Coordinates of C-alpha atoms in Angstrom, one line a residue:
Chain N
M118 CA 35.0 35.8 -108.3
G119 CA 35.5 32.3 -109.8
K120 CA 35.9 29.2 -107.6
L121 CA 39.4 27.8 -106.9
V122 CA 40.2 24.3 -108.2
M123 CA 43.4 22.6 -107.1
V124 CA 44.8 20.1 -109.6
V125 CA 47.4 17.6 -108.3
D126 CA 49.1 15.4 -110.8
D127 CA 52.7 14.5 -111.4
S128 CA 52.1 14.6 -115.2
A129 CA 52.6 18.1 -116.5
T130 CA 50.4 17.2 -119.5
V131 CA 47.4 16.4 -117.3
R132 CA 48.0 19.5 -115.1
R133 CA 48.2 21.8 -118.1
S134 CA 45.2 20.1 -119.8
L135 CA 43.0 20.5 -116.7
Q136 CA 44.2 24.1 -116.3
L137 CA 43.2 24.8 -119.8
I138 CA 39.8 23.1 -119.6
L139 CA 38.8 24.5 -116.2
G140 CA 40.4 27.9 -116.8
K141 CA 38.4 28.4 -119.9
A142 CA 35.2 27.4 -118.1
G143 CA 35.8 30.3 -115.7
Y144 CA 37.4 28.5 -112.7
I145 CA 40.6 29.7 -111.1
V146 CA 43.0 26.8 -111.3
D147 CA 46.1 26.2 -109.3
A148 CA 48.2 23.1 -109.8
A149 CA 50.7 21.0 -107.8
A150 CA 53.0 18.3 -109.1
N151 CA 53.0 16.3 -105.8
A152 CA 51.2 15.9 -102.5
E153 CA 53.6 18.1 -100.5
E154 CA 53.3 21.0 -102.9
A155 CA 49.5 20.5 -102.9
M156 CA 49.3 20.6 -99.1
K157 CA 51.3 23.7 -98.9
K158 CA 49.2 25.5 -101.5
L159 CA 45.9 24.2 -100.0
S160 CA 46.9 25.6 -96.6
E161 CA 47.7 29.0 -98.2
A162 CA 44.5 29.4 -100.1
K163 CA 41.2 27.6 -99.5
A164 CA 40.3 25.6 -102.6
D165 CA 36.7 24.8 -103.4
L166 CA 37.5 21.6 -105.2
V167 CA 40.5 19.3 -105.3
I168 CA 41.2 17.0 -108.3
T169 CA 44.1 14.6 -107.7
D170 CA 45.8 11.9 -109.6
L171 CA 46.0 8.5 -107.9
N172 CA 49.5 7.3 -108.8
M173 CA 52.1 9.8 -107.9
P174 CA 55.7 9.3 -106.6
G175 CA 55.8 9.4 -102.9
C176 CA 52.5 10.2 -101.4
D177 CA 49.7 8.8 -103.7
G178 CA 46.3 10.4 -104.3
I179 CA 44.5 8.3 -101.6
E180 CA 47.0 9.3 -98.9
L181 CA 46.8 12.9 -100.1
T182 CA 43.0 12.6 -99.7
R183 CA 43.4 11.5 -96.1
R184 CA 45.8 14.3 -95.4
I185 CA 43.4 16.9 -96.9
R186 CA 40.5 15.5 -95.0
S187 CA 42.4 15.9 -91.8
L188 CA 42.5 19.6 -92.3
P189 CA 39.4 21.2 -90.5
S190 CA 38.7 23.6 -93.3
Y191 CA 38.7 20.8 -95.9
R192 CA 36.2 18.4 -94.3
A193 CA 33.4 19.3 -96.7
V194 CA 35.4 20.3 -99.8
P195 CA 34.9 17.8 -102.6
I196 CA 37.9 15.7 -103.6
L197 CA 37.9 14.0 -107.0
L198 CA 40.3 11.2 -107.8
L199 CA 41.3 11.3 -111.5
T200 CA 43.1 8.2 -112.6
T201 CA 43.6 5.5 -115.2
E202 CA 43.0 2.9 -112.6
A203 CA 39.5 1.4 -111.9
Q204 CA 40.1 -1.4 -109.4
V205 CA 37.2 -1.8 -107.0
S206 CA 39.7 -2.2 -104.1
R207 CA 41.4 1.1 -104.9
K208 CA 38.1 2.9 -105.3
E209 CA 37.0 1.5 -102.0
E210 CA 40.3 2.8 -100.5
G211 CA 39.6 6.2 -102.1
R212 CA 36.0 6.3 -100.7
Q213 CA 37.2 5.3 -97.2
A214 CA 40.0 8.0 -97.4
G215 CA 37.2 10.6 -97.9
A216 CA 37.2 11.1 -101.6
T217 CA 33.9 12.5 -103.1
G218 CA 34.2 10.8 -106.4
W219 CA 36.3 8.8 -108.9
I220 CA 36.8 9.6 -112.6
T221 CA 38.7 7.2 -114.8
K222 CA 40.7 8.5 -117.8
P223 CA 40.1 9.1 -120.5
F224 CA 37.3 11.6 -119.8
Q225 CA 35.4 13.9 -122.1
T226 CA 35.9 17.7 -121.5
E227 CA 32.2 18.2 -121.3
Q228 CA 31.9 15.3 -118.9
L229 CA 34.5 16.7 -116.5
L230 CA 33.0 20.2 -116.6
R231 CA 29.5 18.9 -115.8
L232 CA 30.9 16.9 -112.9
V233 CA 32.8 19.8 -111.5
E234 CA 29.8 22.0 -111.9
R235 CA 27.8 19.5 -109.9
L236 CA 30.4 19.1 -107.2
L237 CA 30.6 22.9 -106.8
A238 CA 26.9 23.6 -106.9
Chain L
M292 CA 62.4 -32.9 -104.2
G293 CA 65.1 -30.3 -104.2
W294 CA 64.9 -26.6 -103.5
F295 CA 65.0 -25.7 -107.1
S296 CA 61.9 -27.7 -108.0
R297 CA 60.1 -26.5 -104.9
L298 CA 61.2 -22.9 -105.7
L299 CA 59.5 -23.2 -109.1
G300 CA 56.2 -24.3 -107.4
R301 CA 56.2 -27.9 -108.3
G302 CA 55.4 -30.0 -105.2
E303 CA 55.5 -26.8 -103.1
R304 CA 53.9 -27.7 -99.7
A305 CA 53.3 -24.4 -98.1
G306 CA 50.9 -23.1 -100.7
P307 CA 48.4 -20.2 -100.4
A308 CA 45.0 -20.8 -99.0
T309 CA 42.8 -19.4 -101.9
R310 CA 42.4 -20.7 -105.4
A311 CA 42.7 -17.2 -106.8
A312 CA 46.0 -16.6 -104.9
R313 CA 47.3 -20.0 -106.2
E314 CA 46.4 -19.0 -109.7
E315 CA 48.0 -15.7 -109.4
R316 CA 51.2 -17.2 -108.0
G317 CA 51.2 -19.9 -110.7
R318 CA 50.6 -17.3 -113.4
N319 CA 53.5 -15.2 -112.2
A320 CA 55.8 -18.2 -111.7
G321 CA 54.9 -19.5 -115.1
V322 CA 55.6 -16.2 -116.8
L323 CA 58.7 -15.2 -115.0
L324 CA 60.6 -18.4 -114.2
P325 CA 61.3 -21.0 -116.9
D326 CA 60.8 -24.7 -116.5
P327 CA 64.3 -26.1 -116.0
G328 CA 63.3 -29.6 -117.1
P329 CA 63.6 -32.9 -115.2
V330 CA 65.5 -33.0 -112.0
P331 CA 68.9 -34.5 -112.8
A332 CA 69.7 -38.0 -111.5
D333 CA 73.4 -37.8 -110.8
A334 CA 75.7 -35.1 -109.5
A335 CA 77.4 -34.5 -112.9
D336 CA 74.1 -34.1 -114.6
K337 CA 72.9 -31.9 -111.7
S338 CA 76.0 -29.7 -112.1
R339 CA 75.5 -29.4 -115.9
Q340 CA 71.9 -28.7 -115.3
Q341 CA 72.6 -26.0 -112.8
A342 CA 75.1 -24.5 -115.2
L343 CA 72.5 -24.5 -117.9
V344 CA 70.0 -22.9 -115.5
A345 CA 72.5 -20.2 -114.6
D346 CA 73.2 -19.6 -118.3
L347 CA 69.4 -19.5 -118.9
F348 CA 69.0 -17.0 -116.1
S349 CA 71.8 -14.9 -117.6
R350 CA 70.3 -14.9 -121.0
M351 CA 66.9 -14.1 -119.6
A352 CA 68.4 -11.2 -117.7
E353 CA 69.9 -10.0 -121.0
V354 CA 66.6 -10.3 -122.8
V355 CA 64.8 -8.6 -120.0
A356 CA 67.5 -5.9 -119.8
T357 CA 67.0 -5.4 -123.6
A358 CA 63.3 -5.2 -123.2
Q359 CA 63.6 -2.9 -120.2
T360 CA 65.9 -0.6 -122.2
A361 CA 63.5 -0.7 -125.1
V362 CA 60.6 0.1 -122.9
E363 CA 62.5 2.9 -121.1
D364 CA 63.5 4.3 -124.5
V365 CA 60.0 4.1 -125.7
D366 CA 58.8 5.7 -122.5
R367 CA 61.3 8.4 -122.7
E368 CA 60.6 9.0 -126.3
A369 CA 56.9 8.9 -125.7
R370 CA 57.2 11.4 -122.8
S371 CA 59.5 13.5 -124.9
A372 CA 57.1 13.3 -127.8
T373 CA 54.1 14.0 -125.6
E374 CA 55.9 17.0 -124.2
A375 CA 56.8 18.1 -127.7
I376 CA 53.3 17.5 -128.9
F377 CA 51.8 19.2 -125.9
S378 CA 54.1 22.2 -126.4
S379 CA 53.0 22.4 -130.1
M380 CA 49.5 21.8 -129.1
E381 CA 49.7 24.3 -126.4
V382 CA 50.8 26.9 -129.0
V383 CA 48.0 25.8 -131.2
L384 CA 45.5 25.7 -128.3
N385 CA 46.6 29.1 -127.0
E386 CA 46.2 30.4 -130.5
A387 CA 42.8 28.6 -130.7
V388 CA 41.8 30.0 -127.3
T389 CA 42.8 33.4 -128.4
R390 CA 40.9 33.1 -131.6
M391 CA 38.0 31.6 -129.7
R392 CA 38.0 34.5 -127.3
Q393 CA 38.2 36.9 -130.2
L394 CA 35.3 35.0 -131.8
E395 CA 33.5 35.1 -128.5
G396 CA 34.1 38.8 -128.3
T397 CA 32.8 39.2 -131.8
L398 CA 30.0 36.9 -131.0
V399 CA 29.2 38.8 -127.9
G400 CA 29.3 41.9 -130.0
C401 CA 27.0 40.3 -132.5
L402 CA 24.7 39.1 -129.8
S403 CA 24.8 42.6 -128.5
L404 CA 24.1 43.7 -132.0
E405 CA 21.3 41.2 -132.0
S406 CA 20.0 42.8 -128.9
E407 CA 20.4 46.0 -130.7
T408 CA 18.7 44.5 -133.6
S409 CA 15.9 43.6 -131.3
L410 CA 16.1 47.1 -130.1
V411 CA 16.0 48.2 -133.7
A412 CA 13.1 45.9 -134.3
R413 CA 11.4 47.5 -131.3
V414 CA 12.2 50.9 -132.6
L415 CA 11.1 49.8 -136.0
T416 CA 7.9 48.6 -134.6
E417 CA 7.5 51.8 -132.6
G418 CA 8.5 53.8 -135.6
E419 CA 6.1 51.9 -137.8
R420 CA 3.4 52.5 -135.2
S421 CA 4.4 56.2 -135.1
G422 CA 4.6 56.3 -138.8
R423 CA 1.1 54.8 -139.1
N424 CA -0.1 57.2 -136.4
L425 CA 1.4 60.0 -138.5
Q426 CA -0.1 58.6 -141.6
E427 CA -3.4 58.3 -139.9
G428 CA -3.0 61.8 -138.5
L429 CA -2.1 63.1 -142.0
A430 CA -5.0 61.2 -143.5
G431 CA -7.3 62.6 -140.8
L432 CA -6.0 66.0 -141.4
G433 CA -6.5 65.7 -145.1
A434 CA -10.0 64.4 -144.6
A435 CA -10.7 67.1 -142.1
L436 CA -9.4 69.8 -144.5
R437 CA -11.5 68.4 -147.3
R438 CA -14.6 68.2 -145.0
I439 CA -14.0 71.8 -143.8
S440 CA -13.5 72.9 -147.4
S441 CA -16.8 71.2 -148.4
E442 CA -18.5 72.7 -145.4
Y443 CA -17.3 76.1 -146.4
R444 CA -18.6 75.7 -149.8
E445 CA -21.9 74.6 -148.3
L446 CA -21.7 77.6 -146.0
V447 CA -21.2 79.9 -149.0
D448 CA -24.3 78.3 -150.6
R449 CA -26.2 78.5 -147.3
L450 CA -25.3 82.1 -146.7
G451 CA -26.7 82.7 -150.2
T452 CA -24.4 85.4 -151.4
E453 CA -26.0 84.9 -154.8
R454 CA -29.4 85.4 -153.2
L455 CA -27.9 88.5 -151.6
A456 CA -26.8 89.7 -154.9
A457 CA -30.2 89.0 -156.4
L458 CA -31.8 90.9 -153.5
A459 CA -29.4 93.8 -154.1
Q460 CA -30.5 93.8 -157.7
E461 CA -34.1 93.7 -156.6
I462 CA -33.5 96.6 -154.2
Q463 CA -31.9 98.5 -157.0
A464 CA -34.9 97.7 -159.3
V465 CA -37.2 98.9 -156.5
A466 CA -35.0 101.9 -156.1
R467 CA -35.2 102.7 -159.8
H468 CA -38.9 102.2 -159.8
T469 CA -39.3 104.3 -156.7
A470 CA -37.1 107.0 -158.3
L471 CA -39.4 106.9 -161.4
L472 CA -42.4 107.3 -159.1
S473 CA -40.6 110.1 -157.3
L474 CA -40.0 111.9 -160.6
N475 CA -43.6 111.5 -161.6
A476 CA -44.7 112.8 -158.2
S477 CA -42.4 115.9 -158.7
I478 CA -44.0 116.5 -162.2
E479 CA -47.4 116.2 -160.7
A480 CA -46.5 118.4 -157.8
A481 CA -45.3 121.2 -160.2
R482 CA -48.4 120.8 -162.2
V483 CA -50.6 121.5 -159.1
R484 CA -48.3 124.3 -157.9
E485 CA -49.1 125.6 -154.5
H486 CA -51.3 122.6 -153.6
G487 CA -48.7 120.1 -154.5
R488 CA -45.7 121.8 -152.6
G489 CA -45.9 119.4 -149.7
F490 CA -46.1 116.5 -152.1
S491 CA -43.0 117.8 -153.8
V492 CA -41.1 117.6 -150.5
I493 CA -42.1 114.0 -150.0
A494 CA -41.1 113.2 -153.6
A495 CA -37.7 114.8 -152.9
E496 CA -37.3 112.7 -149.8
I497 CA -38.3 109.6 -151.6
R498 CA -35.7 110.3 -154.3
Q499 CA -33.0 110.7 -151.7
L500 CA -34.2 107.5 -150.1
V501 CA -34.0 105.8 -153.5
E502 CA -30.5 107.0 -154.0
K503 CA -29.4 105.7 -150.6
T504 CA -31.2 102.4 -151.2
G505 CA -29.3 102.1 -154.5
H506 CA -26.1 102.8 -152.8
A507 CA -26.9 100.2 -150.1
A508 CA -28.0 97.7 -152.7
R509 CA -24.7 98.1 -154.6
A510 CA -22.8 97.9 -151.3
V511 CA -24.6 94.7 -150.5
A512 CA -23.8 93.3 -153.9
R513 CA -20.1 94.2 -153.6
L514 CA -20.0 92.8 -150.1
S515 CA -21.7 89.6 -151.2
E516 CA -19.2 89.2 -154.1
E517 CA -16.2 89.9 -151.8
M518 CA -17.6 87.5 -149.2
R519 CA -18.1 84.8 -151.8
S520 CA -14.7 85.4 -153.2
E521 CA -13.1 85.2 -149.8
L522 CA -14.9 82.1 -148.8
L523 CA -14.1 80.3 -152.0
G524 CA -10.5 81.3 -151.7
Y525 CA -10.4 79.9 -148.2
A526 CA -11.9 76.7 -149.3
S527 CA -9.3 76.4 -152.1
A528 CA -6.6 77.0 -149.6
L529 CA -8.0 74.2 -147.4
E530 CA -8.1 71.9 -150.4
A531 CA -4.4 72.7 -151.1
E532 CA -3.5 71.9 -147.5
A533 CA -5.4 68.6 -147.8
K534 CA -3.4 67.8 -150.9
G535 CA -0.2 68.7 -149.1
A536 CA -1.2 66.3 -146.3
D537 CA -1.8 63.5 -148.8
T538 CA 1.7 64.1 -150.3
A539 CA 3.3 64.1 -146.9
M540 CA 1.5 61.0 -146.0
A541 CA 2.8 59.2 -149.2
E542 CA 6.3 60.4 -148.5
A543 CA 6.2 59.2 -144.9
E544 CA 5.0 55.8 -146.1
R545 CA 7.8 55.5 -148.6
L546 CA 10.4 56.5 -146.1
R547 CA 9.0 54.0 -143.5
Q548 CA 9.1 51.2 -146.0
E549 CA 12.7 52.0 -147.1
S550 CA 14.0 52.2 -143.5
A551 CA 12.1 49.0 -142.5
T552 CA 13.6 47.1 -145.5
A553 CA 17.1 48.4 -144.7
L554 CA 16.9 47.6 -141.0
L555 CA 15.5 44.1 -141.7
E556 CA 18.2 43.3 -144.2
T557 CA 20.9 44.5 -141.6
A558 CA 19.3 42.3 -138.9
Q559 CA 19.3 39.3 -141.2
R560 CA 22.9 39.8 -142.1
I561 CA 23.8 40.1 -138.4
D562 CA 21.8 37.0 -137.6
A563 CA 23.6 35.1 -140.3
L564 CA 27.0 36.3 -139.1
A565 CA 26.2 35.4 -135.5
G566 CA 25.1 31.9 -136.7
A567 CA 28.3 31.4 -138.7
L568 CA 30.4 32.5 -135.7
R569 CA 28.5 30.2 -133.4
A570 CA 29.1 27.3 -135.7
G571 CA 32.8 28.1 -136.1
L572 CA 33.2 28.4 -132.3
S573 CA 31.5 25.0 -131.8
E574 CA 33.8 23.3 -134.3
L575 CA 36.8 24.9 -132.7
E576 CA 35.8 23.7 -129.3
K577 CA 35.3 20.2 -130.6
A578 CA 38.8 20.3 -132.1
V579 CA 40.3 21.5 -128.8
N580 CA 38.4 18.8 -126.9
G581 CA 39.7 16.2 -129.3
V582 CA 43.3 17.3 -128.8
L583 CA 42.8 17.3 -125.0
Q584 CA 41.5 13.8 -125.1
T585 CA 44.4 12.6 -127.3
L586 CA 46.8 14.1 -124.7
Q587 CA 45.0 11.9 -122.0
F588 CA 45.7 8.8 -124.1
Q589 CA 49.4 9.9 -124.4
D590 CA 49.5 10.2 -120.6
I591 CA 47.9 6.7 -120.2
V592 CA 50.5 5.2 -122.5
G593 CA 53.2 6.9 -120.6
Q594 CA 52.0 5.4 -117.3
K595 CA 51.7 1.9 -118.8
L596 CA 55.3 2.1 -120.1
T597 CA 56.5 3.3 -116.8
A598 CA 54.8 0.4 -115.1
A599 CA 56.2 -2.1 -117.7
A600 CA 59.7 -0.7 -117.3
G601 CA 59.5 -0.9 -113.5
L602 CA 58.3 -4.5 -113.7
L603 CA 61.1 -5.5 -116.2
G604 CA 63.6 -3.7 -114.0
S605 CA 62.7 -5.7 -110.9
I606 CA 62.8 -9.0 -112.8
R607 CA 66.1 -8.1 -114.5
A608 CA 67.7 -7.3 -111.2
V609 CA 66.7 -10.6 -109.7
L610 CA 67.7 -12.6 -112.8
A611 CA 71.0 -10.8 -113.0
E612 CA 71.8 -11.6 -109.4
L613 CA 70.7 -15.2 -109.9
S614 CA 72.8 -15.6 -113.0
A615 CA 75.9 -14.3 -111.2
A616 CA 75.3 -16.5 -108.1
D617 CA 76.8 -19.9 -107.5
L618 CA 73.4 -21.5 -107.5
P619 CA 74.3 -24.7 -105.5
A620 CA 75.8 -22.4 -102.8
V621 CA 72.8 -20.1 -102.6
S622 CA 70.6 -21.0 -99.7
E623 CA 67.0 -22.0 -100.3
E624 CA 65.9 -19.1 -98.1
A625 CA 67.9 -16.6 -100.2
L626 CA 66.3 -18.1 -103.4
R627 CA 62.9 -17.8 -101.9
G628 CA 63.8 -14.1 -101.3
Y629 CA 64.5 -13.7 -104.9
V630 CA 61.2 -15.2 -105.9
A631 CA 59.4 -13.0 -103.4
R632 CA 61.1 -9.9 -104.9
V633 CA 59.8 -11.0 -108.4
R634 CA 56.3 -11.6 -107.0
E635 CA 56.3 -8.2 -105.2
A636 CA 57.2 -6.5 -108.5
V637 CA 54.2 -8.1 -110.1
T638 CA 51.6 -6.4 -107.9
P639 CA 47.9 -6.0 -108.7
H640 CA 48.7 -2.3 -109.0
S641 CA 51.4 -2.7 -111.6
L642 CA 49.3 -5.3 -113.4
S643 CA 46.2 -3.0 -113.4
L644 CA 48.3 -0.3 -115.0
L645 CA 49.3 -2.7 -117.7
R646 CA 45.8 -4.0 -118.3
P647 CA 43.8 -2.7 -121.3
Q648 CA 41.3 0.1 -120.4
A649 CA 38.5 -2.3 -121.4
L650 CA 39.1 -4.3 -118.2
R651 CA 38.0 -1.5 -116.0
T652 CA 35.0 -2.8 -114.2
G653 CA 33.6 -2.9 -110.7
R654 CA 31.8 -0.2 -108.9
V655 CA 32.0 1.3 -105.5
G656 CA 30.0 4.5 -105.7
K657 CA 26.9 5.5 -107.6
V658 CA 27.3 6.0 -111.3
Y659 CA 25.4 8.9 -112.6
A660 CA 24.2 8.4 -116.1
E661 CA 24.6 12.1 -116.9
F662 CA 28.4 11.8 -116.3
G663 CA 29.1 8.5 -118.0
D664 CA 30.1 5.1 -116.7
N665 CA 33.7 6.2 -115.9
V666 CA 32.5 8.5 -113.1
E667 CA 31.4 7.4 -109.7
L668 CA 30.3 9.5 -106.8
F669 CA 30.7 8.0 -103.3

């Protein structure tokens, strides 16, 4: 059975793109448009990896990372922040919140797949 | 110095501590708030100046409102276009993915065929080995048959059926000679009458013996001839079998070569087809990845437009309020609040969204060369 990847992004384009890329690579992909939806889905089914956008209405990706890390079953699950931002201060915030990595858009499909493969190894 | 001048940052006493913060504030103030010119000397001039400033704010608010509307329109259009593009692309991509899967299926089939080709190659190898074994066997059989045939001929010679025939003739000659002697003995016995009676009996016995010897000699001759004939016939049959083995061997070799050629041609065609499919699949994947990356750029543009519209909206609201206000009556504290609102709108976050992608620098985590410089792992 393939590994479950949760994609969190308020952009439908990004969600669908990631679903297409990761789905074709054999991963099971679920998606959420905001932090609340993501938390609900993550508590229902244990994801093996979370990829979240940084800038979302309401709860942003860094706060979502904190919330996910507060769940006992998600302390060791890799969380990847996928964003157009690359400020050092924001990255540091992400790191302190418990994110595993940071990938700045635009990314190459192959690049993302290699990274996901590494994080799920 | 009045509140208005201080508001604009000229002669402001309570400035920030760091140079960077001063530059940041100055940059924001310079961009967002216009220089109203020299401070008026008298009350009438001051009143005109304030009216001009109010008018200026009003016009700026209109310009910003226009810009905001334009940006929002572009944002909306861009998002709509992105959605439309994505929907179209999704159809294309779904089709592409379907085709890719079909191709993959075909490719898997071909790869399976390739495996089968390998199997065929193995079978071919085994078949060739078996064929060669058969050929060798047939060749061995032919050689053996020829050798046996030759040995039979030698056996015929060694058994000396011709010598047996000669011996039989010799026996017959001896028999004839003995018969002649017997006849002479009978004549002599009759001539001596009573005294030769015993001799006459012996002569009769000899004559009978001669006849039997003659019969035996003829029987030996016939047997010899029959034996020779049989052996030669057997040798001929063996030679015929050897020729049959040669023919079978030649046919086996021809069939082996024909099947090998046909199988190798099929394997080559399958290999070429698999190669073409792989190349097609690779090109299709490149195209799909290109489309996906283009969509990311669309998303980035959308985020920038949203940030710009938000920024303009904040400034517009402040300017609109200022233009509508009776400026001399507005307290300095209230005006500072307006400025604070404008500055809050121009956050590093909103600015970072508006910056070109090339400005993305600074690292926190370790960059793994294998993933590219836009990836950091903490």
